[in-house]
mmCIF file of C-alpha atoms in Angstrom:
data_model
loop_
_atom_site.group_PDB
_atom_site.id
_atom_site.type_symbol
_atom_site.label_atom_id
_atom_site.label_comp_id
_atom_site.label_asym_id
_atom_site.label_seq_id
_atom_site.Cartn_x
_atom_site.Cartn_y
_atom_site.Cartn_z
ATOM 1 C CA MET I 1 249.042 -141.030 -77.112
ATOM 2 C CA PRO I 2 247.286 -141.933 -79.207
ATOM 3 C CA SER I 3 247.418 -145.301 -79.212
ATOM 4 C CA ASP I 4 247.244 -145.896 -75.775
ATOM 5 C CA ALA I 5 244.384 -144.216 -75.664
ATOM 6 C CA ALA I 6 242.734 -146.185 -78.881
ATOM 7 C CA LEU I 7 244.004 -149.433 -76.761
ATOM 8 C CA ASP I 8 241.874 -148.790 -74.404
ATOM 9 C CA THR I 9 238.739 -147.909 -76.246
ATOM 10 C CA ALA I 10 238.614 -150.563 -78.022
ATOM 11 C CA ALA I 11 239.154 -153.023 -74.803
ATOM 12 C CA ARG I 12 236.335 -151.248 -72.992
ATOM 13 C CA LEU I 13 233.870 -151.515 -76.037
ATOM 14 C CA LEU I 14 235.069 -155.538 -75.664
ATOM 15 C CA ALA I 15 234.337 -155.527 -72.211
ATOM 16 C CA ALA I 16 231.132 -153.688 -71.663
ATOM 17 C CA ALA I 17 229.736 -156.313 -74.943
ATOM 18 C CA ALA I 18 230.735 -159.311 -73.057
ATOM 19 C CA ALA I 19 229.922 -158.052 -69.523
ATOM 20 C CA GLN I 20 226.471 -158.284 -71.310
ATOM 21 C CA GLY I 21 227.397 -161.463 -71.808
ATOM 22 C CA ARG I 22 227.181 -160.421 -76.133
ATOM 23 C CA SER I 23 229.239 -162.257 -77.720
ATOM 24 C CA SER I 24 230.334 -159.322 -80.384
ATOM 25 C CA LEU I 25 229.716 -155.431 -80.418
ATOM 26 C CA SER I 26 226.437 -153.633 -81.897
ATOM 27 C CA GLU I 27 226.525 -152.272 -84.692
ATOM 28 C CA PRO I 28 227.778 -148.425 -83.334
ATOM 29 C CA GLU I 29 229.990 -149.917 -80.807
ATOM 30 C CA ALA I 30 231.974 -151.929 -84.549
ATOM 31 C CA LYS I 31 232.543 -148.841 -85.883
ATOM 32 C CA GLU I 32 234.054 -147.195 -82.641
ATOM 33 C CA PHE I 33 236.356 -150.422 -82.261
ATOM 34 C CA LEU I 34 237.564 -150.303 -86.106
ATOM 35 C CA ALA I 35 238.185 -146.464 -85.813
ATOM 36 C CA ALA I 36 240.567 -147.525 -82.457
ATOM 37 C CA LEU I 37 241.942 -149.708 -83.893
ATOM 38 C CA GLY I 38 242.824 -148.198 -87.155
ATOM 39 C CA ILE I 39 244.403 -145.403 -84.624
ATOM 40 C CA ALA I 40 245.650 -147.534 -81.934
ATOM 41 C CA GLU I 41 247.907 -149.693 -85.841
ATOM 42 C CA CYS I 42 249.224 -145.965 -86.459
ATOM 43 C CA GLY I 43 250.714 -144.968 -82.887
ATOM 44 C CA VAL I 44 252.227 -148.208 -83.819
ATOM 45 C CA ARG I 45 253.311 -147.048 -87.552
ATOM 46 C CA ALA I 46 251.506 -150.313 -88.740
ATOM 47 C CA THR I 47 250.160 -147.558 -91.512
ATOM 48 C CA ASP I 48 249.518 -150.889 -93.823
ATOM 49 C CA ARG I 49 247.044 -152.127 -91.847
ATOM 50 C CA ALA I 50 245.593 -149.244 -90.106
ATOM 51 C CA ARG I 51 244.595 -147.579 -93.803
ATOM 52 C CA PRO I 52 241.507 -149.975 -94.647
ATOM 53 C CA LEU I 53 241.054 -150.116 -90.551
ATOM 54 C CA LEU I 54 240.487 -145.976 -90.776
ATOM 55 C CA GLU I 55 238.990 -145.342 -94.491
ATOM 56 C CA ALA I 56 236.073 -147.811 -93.248
ATOM 57 C CA ALA I 57 235.159 -146.416 -89.545
ATOM 58 C CA ALA I 58 235.495 -142.969 -91.236
ATOM 59 C CA ALA I 59 232.784 -144.874 -94.114
ATOM 60 C CA ALA I 60 230.861 -145.707 -91.148
ATOM 61 C CA GLY I 61 230.268 -142.387 -90.010
ATOM 62 C CA VAL I 62 232.255 -142.832 -86.748
ATOM 63 C CA SER I 63 232.886 -139.097 -85.743
ATOM 64 C CA ARG I 64 236.634 -138.528 -84.045
ATOM 65 C CA PRO I 65 239.387 -136.040 -84.873
ATOM 66 C CA MET I 66 241.402 -138.721 -84.312
ATOM 67 C CA LEU I 67 240.362 -140.561 -86.935
ATOM 68 C CA HIS I 68 240.270 -138.452 -89.201
ATOM 69 C CA LEU I 69 243.443 -136.650 -88.372
ATOM 70 C CA GLN I 70 245.334 -139.889 -88.954
ATOM 71 C CA LEU I 71 243.757 -140.698 -91.951
ATOM 72 C CA ALA I 72 244.455 -137.797 -93.650
ATOM 73 C CA ARG I 73 248.378 -138.403 -92.351
ATOM 74 C CA LEU I 74 248.387 -141.715 -94.670
ATOM 75 C CA ARG I 75 246.682 -140.199 -97.938
ATOM 76 C CA TYR I 76 249.405 -136.759 -97.507
ATOM 77 C CA SER I 77 251.956 -139.758 -97.450
ATOM 78 C CA GLU I 78 250.487 -141.084 -100.387
ATOM 79 C CA MET I 79 249.960 -138.051 -102.009
ATOM 80 C CA LYS I 80 253.260 -137.405 -101.453
ATOM 81 C CA GLY I 81 255.004 -140.580 -102.633
ATOM 82 C CA ALA I 82 253.014 -139.700 -106.212
ATOM 83 C CA VAL I 83 254.567 -136.893 -107.184
ATOM 84 C CA ALA I 84 257.958 -136.273 -107.756
ATOM 85 C CA SER I 85 260.167 -134.749 -105.188
ATOM 86 C CA GLY I 86 259.764 -131.923 -104.098
ATOM 87 C CA ALA I 87 256.839 -131.418 -106.620
ATOM 88 C CA GLN I 88 254.030 -129.788 -105.764
ATOM 89 C CA VAL I 89 250.365 -130.847 -105.545
ATOM 90 C CA SER I 90 247.339 -129.791 -107.305
ATOM 91 C CA VAL I 91 244.113 -128.992 -105.977
ATOM 92 C CA ALA I 92 242.362 -131.615 -107.442
ATOM 93 C CA GLN I 93 245.539 -134.486 -106.371
ATOM 94 C CA ALA I 94 245.027 -132.617 -102.220
ATOM 95 C CA ALA I 95 240.729 -133.179 -102.513
ATOM 96 C CA PRO I 96 241.365 -136.753 -100.766
ATOM 97 C CA VAL I 97 243.146 -135.299 -98.129
ATOM 98 C CA LEU I 98 241.505 -131.981 -97.627
ATOM 99 C CA GLU I 99 237.858 -134.261 -97.275
ATOM 100 C CA VAL I 100 239.080 -135.683 -93.790
ATOM 101 C CA LEU I 101 240.398 -132.752 -92.778
ATOM 102 C CA GLU I 102 237.627 -130.948 -93.405
ATOM 103 C CA ARG I 103 235.598 -133.122 -91.268
ATOM 104 C CA ALA I 104 237.736 -133.381 -88.677
ATOM 105 C CA ARG I 105 237.631 -129.567 -88.540
ATOM 106 C CA VAL I 106 234.291 -129.321 -87.951
ATOM 107 C CA LEU I 107 233.758 -132.035 -84.957
ATOM 108 C CA PRO I 108 233.728 -130.336 -81.367
ATOM 109 C CA ARG I 109 236.997 -131.044 -79.499
ATOM 110 C CA VAL I 110 239.539 -130.195 -82.880
ATOM 111 C CA THR I 111 242.965 -129.885 -82.379
ATOM 112 C CA ALA I 112 245.884 -128.113 -83.094
ATOM 113 C CA GLU I 113 246.972 -130.909 -84.998
ATOM 114 C CA VAL I 114 244.746 -130.629 -87.950
ATOM 115 C CA TYR I 115 245.465 -127.028 -88.477
ATOM 116 C CA GLN I 116 248.648 -127.933 -89.022
ATOM 117 C CA CYS I 117 248.214 -130.906 -91.219
ATOM 118 C CA PHE I 118 246.515 -128.303 -93.686
ATOM 119 C CA VAL I 119 249.244 -125.021 -92.999
ATOM 120 C CA VAL I 120 251.549 -128.240 -94.041
ATOM 121 C CA LEU I 121 248.905 -129.213 -97.491
ATOM 122 C CA PHE I 122 248.004 -125.913 -97.957
ATOM 123 C CA ALA I 123 252.638 -125.321 -98.300
ATOM 124 C CA ASP I 124 252.445 -128.188 -100.964
ATOM 125 C CA LEU I 125 250.010 -126.397 -103.245
ATOM 126 C CA ALA I 126 250.594 -125.752 -106.605
ATOM 127 C CA GLU I 127 247.627 -123.369 -106.477
ATOM 128 C CA SER I 128 247.652 -119.757 -105.054
ATOM 129 C CA LEU I 129 245.360 -120.195 -101.882
ATOM 130 C CA THR I 130 241.572 -119.721 -102.460
ATOM 131 C CA SER I 131 239.414 -117.161 -99.327
ATOM 132 C CA ALA I 132 237.706 -120.014 -97.548
ATOM 133 C CA GLN I 133 241.970 -121.543 -97.702
ATOM 134 C CA LEU I 134 243.050 -118.720 -96.010
ATOM 135 C CA ALA I 135 240.556 -118.346 -93.834
ATOM 136 C CA ILE I 136 240.723 -121.802 -92.422
ATOM 137 C CA ILE I 137 244.163 -120.308 -91.724
ATOM 138 C CA ASP I 138 243.277 -117.311 -90.148
ATOM 139 C CA GLU I 139 241.100 -120.018 -88.128
ATOM 140 C CA ALA I 140 244.225 -121.540 -86.580
ATOM 141 C CA ALA I 141 245.401 -118.946 -85.167
ATOM 142 C CA ARG I 142 242.280 -117.415 -83.813
ATOM 143 C CA LEU I 143 242.229 -120.924 -81.984
ATOM 144 C CA PHE I 144 245.667 -121.147 -81.253
ATOM 145 C CA PRO I 145 246.789 -118.296 -80.610
ATOM 146 C CA ARG I 146 250.004 -119.309 -78.527
ATOM 147 C CA ASP I 147 250.903 -122.733 -81.521
ATOM 148 C CA ALA I 148 254.313 -121.502 -83.481
ATOM 149 C CA GLU I 149 253.726 -123.518 -85.898
ATOM 150 C CA LEU I 150 250.490 -122.268 -86.706
ATOM 151 C CA ILE I 151 251.127 -118.590 -86.662
ATOM 152 C CA PHE I 152 254.626 -118.653 -88.472
#
């Protein structure tokens, strides 16, 4: 569960600082702490608290696939809430979600969940998929051939 791992990361960062006699985290540790805390907040469905933490960690350049995945999910929910029920969205409306999914996609240890989010988002687009977007779906099927949500 992401919240357990995220809380473990946050606790480890704080413990390491305390063991070194520091009362605060270094800048890289603080960025990781923001990410871990934001992911943990998503794990307990506290999205109102998670969003600013995740946005800050992403803006600070933290490179964790789960950070970008959770941020994409929050942005997706916000995007869907801004359109009529069942309505499709434009690429411009989807751009904030696509941005963080792209960041997650190029990181090591990317998960099938990132590609599942791409597929869900692409299904909501009013425009036809571009060749680059189709290539992402093809990549997903190649990387995760046993994931039924990506194949169908």
